[in-house]
Every structure is written in structure tokens, then in C-alpha cells.
Short mmCIF file of C-alpha atoms in Angstrom, two decimals:
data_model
loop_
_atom_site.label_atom_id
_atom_site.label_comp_id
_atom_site.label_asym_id
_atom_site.label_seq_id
_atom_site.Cartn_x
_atom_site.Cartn_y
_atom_site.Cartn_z
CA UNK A 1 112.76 94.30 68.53
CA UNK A 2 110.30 92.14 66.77
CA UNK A 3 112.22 88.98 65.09
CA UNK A 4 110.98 87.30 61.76
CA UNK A 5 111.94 83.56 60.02
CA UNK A 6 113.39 83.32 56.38
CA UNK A 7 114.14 80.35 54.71
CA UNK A 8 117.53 80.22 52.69
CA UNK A 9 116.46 81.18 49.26
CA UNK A 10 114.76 84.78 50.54
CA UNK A 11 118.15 85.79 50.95
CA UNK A 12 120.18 87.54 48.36
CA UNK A 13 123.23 89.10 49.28
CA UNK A 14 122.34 92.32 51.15
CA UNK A 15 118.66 91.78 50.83
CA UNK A 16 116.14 89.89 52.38
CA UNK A 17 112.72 89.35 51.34
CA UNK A 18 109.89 88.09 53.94
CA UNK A 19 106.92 87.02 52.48
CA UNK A 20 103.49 85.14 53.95
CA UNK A 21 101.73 86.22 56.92
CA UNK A 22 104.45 87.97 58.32
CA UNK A 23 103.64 90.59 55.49
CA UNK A 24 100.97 91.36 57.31
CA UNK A 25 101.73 91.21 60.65
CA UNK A 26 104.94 93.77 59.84
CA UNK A 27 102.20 95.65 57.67
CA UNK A 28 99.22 96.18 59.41
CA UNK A 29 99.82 95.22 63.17
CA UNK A 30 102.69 96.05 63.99
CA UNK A 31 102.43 99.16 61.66
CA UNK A 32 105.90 99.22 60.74
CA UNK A 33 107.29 101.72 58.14
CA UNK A 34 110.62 102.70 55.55
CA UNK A 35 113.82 102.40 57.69
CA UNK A 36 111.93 100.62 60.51
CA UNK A 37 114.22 98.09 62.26
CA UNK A 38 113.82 94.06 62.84
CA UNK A 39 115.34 91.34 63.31
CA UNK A 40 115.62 88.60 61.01
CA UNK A 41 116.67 84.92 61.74
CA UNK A 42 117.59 82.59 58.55
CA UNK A 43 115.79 79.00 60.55
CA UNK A 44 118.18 77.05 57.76
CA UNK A 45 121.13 77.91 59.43
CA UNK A 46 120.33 80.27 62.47
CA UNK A 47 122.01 82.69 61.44
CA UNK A 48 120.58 85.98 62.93
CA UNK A 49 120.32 89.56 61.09
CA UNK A 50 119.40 93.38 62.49
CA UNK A 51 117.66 94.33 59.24
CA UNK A 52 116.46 97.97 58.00
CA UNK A 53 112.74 97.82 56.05
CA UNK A 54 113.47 99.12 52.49
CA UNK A 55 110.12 98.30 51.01
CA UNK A 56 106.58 97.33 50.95
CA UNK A 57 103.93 95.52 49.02
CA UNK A 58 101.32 92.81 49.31
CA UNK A 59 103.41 90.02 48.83
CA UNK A 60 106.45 90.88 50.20
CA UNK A 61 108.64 93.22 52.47
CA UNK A 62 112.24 93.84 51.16
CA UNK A 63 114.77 94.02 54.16
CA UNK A 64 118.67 95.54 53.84
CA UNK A 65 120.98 93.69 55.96
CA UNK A 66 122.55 96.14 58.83
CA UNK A 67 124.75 93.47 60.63
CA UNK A 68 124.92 89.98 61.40
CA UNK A 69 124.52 89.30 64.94
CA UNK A 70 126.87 86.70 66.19
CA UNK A 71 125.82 85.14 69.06
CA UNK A 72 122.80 82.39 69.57
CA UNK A 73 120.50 81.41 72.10
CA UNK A 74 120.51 77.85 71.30
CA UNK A 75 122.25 75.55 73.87
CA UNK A 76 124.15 72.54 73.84
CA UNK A 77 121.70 70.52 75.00
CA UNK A 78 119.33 68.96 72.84
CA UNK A 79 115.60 68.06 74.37
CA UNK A 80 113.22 65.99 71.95
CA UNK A 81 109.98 65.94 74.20
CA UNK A 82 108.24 62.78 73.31
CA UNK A 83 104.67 63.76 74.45
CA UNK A 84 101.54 61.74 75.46
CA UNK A 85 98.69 63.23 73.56
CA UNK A 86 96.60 65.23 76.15
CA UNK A 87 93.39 67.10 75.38
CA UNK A 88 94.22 69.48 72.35
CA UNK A 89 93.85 72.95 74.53
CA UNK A 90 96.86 71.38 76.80
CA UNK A 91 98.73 70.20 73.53
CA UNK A 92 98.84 73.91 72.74
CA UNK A 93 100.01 74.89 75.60
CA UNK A 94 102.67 72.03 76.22
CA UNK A 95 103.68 73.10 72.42
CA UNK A 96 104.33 76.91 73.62
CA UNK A 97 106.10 76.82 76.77
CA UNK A 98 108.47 74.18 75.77
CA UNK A 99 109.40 76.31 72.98
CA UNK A 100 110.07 79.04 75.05
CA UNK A 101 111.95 77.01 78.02
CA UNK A 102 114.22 75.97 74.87
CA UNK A 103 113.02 72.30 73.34
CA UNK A 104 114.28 71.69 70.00
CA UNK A 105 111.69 69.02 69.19
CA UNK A 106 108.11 67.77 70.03
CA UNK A 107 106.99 64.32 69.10
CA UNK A 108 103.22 63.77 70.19
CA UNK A 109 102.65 60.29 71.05
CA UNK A 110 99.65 58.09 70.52
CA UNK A 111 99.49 56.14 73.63
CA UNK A 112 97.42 53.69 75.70
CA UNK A 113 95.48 56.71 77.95
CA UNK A 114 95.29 58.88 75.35
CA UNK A 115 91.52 60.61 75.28
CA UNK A 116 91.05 62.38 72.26
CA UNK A 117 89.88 60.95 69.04
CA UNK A 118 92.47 60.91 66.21
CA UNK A 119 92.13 60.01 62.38
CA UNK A 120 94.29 61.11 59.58
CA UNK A 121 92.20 64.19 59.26
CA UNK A 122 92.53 65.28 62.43
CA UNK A 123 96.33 64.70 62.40
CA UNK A 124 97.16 66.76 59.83
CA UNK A 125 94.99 69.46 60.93
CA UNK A 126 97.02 69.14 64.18
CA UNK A 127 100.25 69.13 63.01
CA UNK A 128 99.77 71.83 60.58
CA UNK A 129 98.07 74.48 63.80
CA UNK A 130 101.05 73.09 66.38
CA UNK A 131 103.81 73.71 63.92
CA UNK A 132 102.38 77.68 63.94
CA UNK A 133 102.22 77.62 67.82
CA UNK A 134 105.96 76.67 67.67
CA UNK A 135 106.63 79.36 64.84
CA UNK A 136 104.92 82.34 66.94
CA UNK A 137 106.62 80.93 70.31
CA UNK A 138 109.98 80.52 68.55
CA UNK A 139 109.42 84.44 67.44
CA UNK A 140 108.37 85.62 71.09
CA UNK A 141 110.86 84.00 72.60
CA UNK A 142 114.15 84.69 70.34
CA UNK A 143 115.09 81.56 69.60
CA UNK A 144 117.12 80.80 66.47
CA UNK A 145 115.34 77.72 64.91
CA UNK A 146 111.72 76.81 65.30
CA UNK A 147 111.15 73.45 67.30
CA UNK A 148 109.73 70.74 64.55
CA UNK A 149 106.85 69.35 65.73
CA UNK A 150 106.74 66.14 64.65
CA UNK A 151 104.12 63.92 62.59
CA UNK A 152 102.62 61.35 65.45
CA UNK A 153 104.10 58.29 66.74
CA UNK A 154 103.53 55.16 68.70
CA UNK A 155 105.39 54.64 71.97
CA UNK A 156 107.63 51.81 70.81
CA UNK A 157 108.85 53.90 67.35
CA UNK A 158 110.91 55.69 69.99
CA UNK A 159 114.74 55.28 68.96
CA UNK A 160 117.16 54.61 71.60
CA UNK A 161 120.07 55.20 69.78
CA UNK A 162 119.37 58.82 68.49
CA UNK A 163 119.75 59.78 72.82
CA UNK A 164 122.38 59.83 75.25
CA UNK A 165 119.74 59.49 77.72
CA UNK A 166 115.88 58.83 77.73
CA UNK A 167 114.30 60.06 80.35
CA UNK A 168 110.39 59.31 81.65
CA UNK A 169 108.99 61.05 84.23
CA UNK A 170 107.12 58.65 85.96
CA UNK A 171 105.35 58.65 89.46
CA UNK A 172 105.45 56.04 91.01
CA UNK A 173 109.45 56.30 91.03
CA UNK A 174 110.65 57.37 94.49
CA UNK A 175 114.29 56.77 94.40
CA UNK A 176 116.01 58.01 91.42
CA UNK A 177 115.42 61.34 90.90
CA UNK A 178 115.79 63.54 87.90
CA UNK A 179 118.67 65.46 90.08
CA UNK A 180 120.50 62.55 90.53
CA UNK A 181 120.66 61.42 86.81
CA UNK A 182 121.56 65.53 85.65
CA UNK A 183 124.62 65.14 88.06
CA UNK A 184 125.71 61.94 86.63
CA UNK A 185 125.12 63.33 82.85
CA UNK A 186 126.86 66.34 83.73
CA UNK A 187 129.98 64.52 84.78
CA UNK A 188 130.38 62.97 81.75
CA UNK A 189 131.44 66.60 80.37
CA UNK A 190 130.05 66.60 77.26
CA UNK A 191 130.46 69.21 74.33
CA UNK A 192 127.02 68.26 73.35
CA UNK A 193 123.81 66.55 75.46
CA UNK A 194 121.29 64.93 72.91
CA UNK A 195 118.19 64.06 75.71
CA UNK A 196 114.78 62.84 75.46
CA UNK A 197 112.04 63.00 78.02
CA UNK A 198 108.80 60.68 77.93
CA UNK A 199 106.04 62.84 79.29
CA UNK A 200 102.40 60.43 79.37
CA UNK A 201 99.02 62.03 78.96
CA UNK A 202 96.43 62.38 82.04
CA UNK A 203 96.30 59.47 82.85
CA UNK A 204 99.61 59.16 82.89
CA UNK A 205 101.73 55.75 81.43
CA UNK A 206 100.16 52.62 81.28
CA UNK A 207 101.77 49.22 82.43
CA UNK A 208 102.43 47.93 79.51
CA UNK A 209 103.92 50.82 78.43
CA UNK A 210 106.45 51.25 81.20
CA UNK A 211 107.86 47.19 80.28
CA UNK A 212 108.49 49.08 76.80
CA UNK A 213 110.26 51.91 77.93
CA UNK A 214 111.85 49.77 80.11
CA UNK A 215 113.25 47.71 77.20
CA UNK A 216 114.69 50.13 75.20
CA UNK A 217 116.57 51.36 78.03
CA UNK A 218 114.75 54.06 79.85
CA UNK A 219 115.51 55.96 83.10
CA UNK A 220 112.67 56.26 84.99
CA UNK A 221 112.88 59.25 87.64
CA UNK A 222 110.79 61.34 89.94
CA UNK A 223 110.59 64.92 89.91
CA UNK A 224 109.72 65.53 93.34
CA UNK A 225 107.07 65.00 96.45
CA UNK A 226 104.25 66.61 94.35
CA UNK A 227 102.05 64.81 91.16
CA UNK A 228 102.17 67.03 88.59
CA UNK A 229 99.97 67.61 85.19
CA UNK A 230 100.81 66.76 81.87
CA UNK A 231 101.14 70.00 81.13
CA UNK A 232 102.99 70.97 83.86
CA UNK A 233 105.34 68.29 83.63
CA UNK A 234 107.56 68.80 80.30
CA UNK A 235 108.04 72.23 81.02
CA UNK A 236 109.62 71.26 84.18
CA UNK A 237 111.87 68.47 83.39
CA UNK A 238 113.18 70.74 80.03
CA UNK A 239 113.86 73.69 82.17
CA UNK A 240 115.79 71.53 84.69
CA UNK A 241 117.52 69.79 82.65
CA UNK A 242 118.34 73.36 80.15
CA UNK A 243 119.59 75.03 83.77
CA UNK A 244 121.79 72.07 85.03
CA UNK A 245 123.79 70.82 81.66
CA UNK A 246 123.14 73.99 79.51
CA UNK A 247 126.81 75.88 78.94
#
């Protein structure tokens, strides 16, 4: 069943309206018609709906409510990914699979290897195309919020005190592994895990910038014999972490 995202004010009562792109998409791709079945998710409060389609026009498509569905597929554990800016084709895909694996926030992070050329411009541009890759991953996926993905940062505007834990994948570590540190976190039987994980472009994390993360309290860990990409990296470490601490 295809799912949709409403904000609070398209729903009244019984009815929901969706409106935007998703018009379309409902409309004209997915060629749906009168009495037509979907499922709609309010991203406000994640609250999740099986809706029935009771009309059409250009600007909107008016939904009756069939049931509320009462469970999620949000977990307890809460994964900011605090990303080193890679080539924009790998931001992309760094944005989508962490959406899907089940990251509830993506900072990308201006940092000392970074290649690609940034202005304001640029940013926004960014921002604004990254935020719809989370939207249509979020939708493909089932989730119940859309990951935010946040405006762009410097290294040291990380906040310690928002985390239980940060973590950095880093490789040149070859003691403490990312297995190790789950276990401990896990022990600590929490109702709730709030994590963050430090992922550095190609060229991986500068000097300088490990003697920051360092300072604000980072754990450094390895996630096994092999290097792996930038891409390849955050999906990893949020999956692990997801499997191991998730309820």
C-alpha cells in the first residue's frame, strides 16, 4: 500500500486532504481512483491512517479515514548522523539508505577534506533536493516521520550534551570496536538511546579534527578489518547500532 505525509492542519475530523506533488503522483502515476486505498501518516505526530480516496481535483485529493493503525516503526533509538560532506551523488545516496536503515536525522558537515565547492547558493539548493530524498525514502520505506536533514554545520558546532554517546568511526582505531561500546550502551538498559555517529568525507577526518572530537568527548571505534567508503560507512554503523539496542 502506497503511504503519503500530511501535516496537522490537512486533517479534519474524518477527512484528510493531501495536497502538492503527491496530487499528482496519486493522480497520474500511480493512477489511483474513488474508493482506492492508502495509507496516510500525519509526520506532526506519527500517527498513521488506512484511508479510502473520496475525491479528486488539481489541488487536492480528499481522503476518509478507515482506521487508525496503532503500531509504529520508529525505534527507541535515536541516530543523528553527523556527515562529512562527500561528492553530492554520494550525499544522495548516504541521505536514502540511512533513511531507510532508520536515522532520524542527517547533519552534513563542512569539514577539513571536504571536496566540493559550497556557497550559500549551493546550500540551499542542497538542502532543499536532500530534504525530498528523505521525504520519498521515508515513503518507500514506511517510516512514520521524515528524517530532517539539517542546514550545514562545522565540526566543532557538534553538541555533546544533546547524546548519550558520540560515536566516530575512525580508522586508524584498532582496539575499541563499535561492538564493544553497543554492549556497554546496551547494559545501561535504557528506555530510550539518543546516539550520534561522526562519519568524515573521502578523505576521511583530518588531525585536527580528531583533537576536537576528542575534546568534546568522542568514542572513537573501528568497525572492522576492512576500510570502508563514506558512503558505505553510515549505513553500517546505523544498522548496527538499530539491530543491537533497537527494542
Amino acid at each position: 500500500m502506497s503511504k503519503f505525509f500530511v501535516k496537522d492542519n490537512q486533517i479534519n475530523n474524518n477527512s484528510i486532504n493531501i495536497v502538492g506533488e503527491d496530487v499528482n503522483h496519486i493522480s497520474n502515476v500511480l493512477r489511483m481512483k474513488k474508493e482506492d486505498e492508502l495509507q496516510v501518516c500525519n509526520q506532526e505526530t506519527g500517527e498513521n491512517y488506512i484511508t479510502k480516496i473520496t475525491s479528486f481535483s488539481k489541488e487536492k485529493i480528499e481522503c476518509e479515514i478507515v482506521k487508525k493503525i496503532d503500531k509504529t516503526v520508529e525505534s527507541n533509538v535515536n541516530i543523528t548522523l553527523f556527515q562529512g560532506i562527500p561528492k553530492f551523488d554520494k550525499m544522495e545516496l548516504i541521505i536514502q539508505k540511512n533513511t531507510e536503515v532508520g536515522v532520524k536525522k542527517i547533519v552534513p558537515v563542512l569539514m577539513e577534506r571536504t571536496v566540493v565547492k559550497l556557497d550559500e547558493k549551493t546550500i540551499n539548493k542542497k538542502i532543499e533536493r536532500w530534504q525530498k530524498i528523505s521525504e520519498v525514502a521515508a515513503k518507500q520505506s514506511m517510516r512514520d516521520i521524515i528524517p530532517e536533514v539539517e542546514n550545514v554545520i562545522k565540526l566543532k558546532d557538534i553538541e555533546k550534551q544533546n547524546y548519550d554517546i558520540i560515536l566516530v568511526a575512525y580508522e586508524n582505531e584498532d582496539k575499541n570496536t563499535l561492538k564493544s561500546e553497543l554492549i556497554e550502551l546496551k547494559n545501561k538498559k535504557m528506555n530510550k538511546y539518543n546516539v550520534a555517529i561522526v562519519i568524515g568525507p573521502e578523505g576521511g577526518i583530518a588531525e585536527k579534527e580528531i583533537e576536537i572530537l576528542k575534546n568534546m568527548g568522542a568514542v572513537f571505534v573501528s568497525l572492522g578489518k576492512r576500510i570502508l567508503r563514506t558512503e558505505t560507512a553510515g549505513i553500517v554503523m546505523s544498522g548496527n547500532i538499530i539491530y543491537e539496542l533497537e527494542d
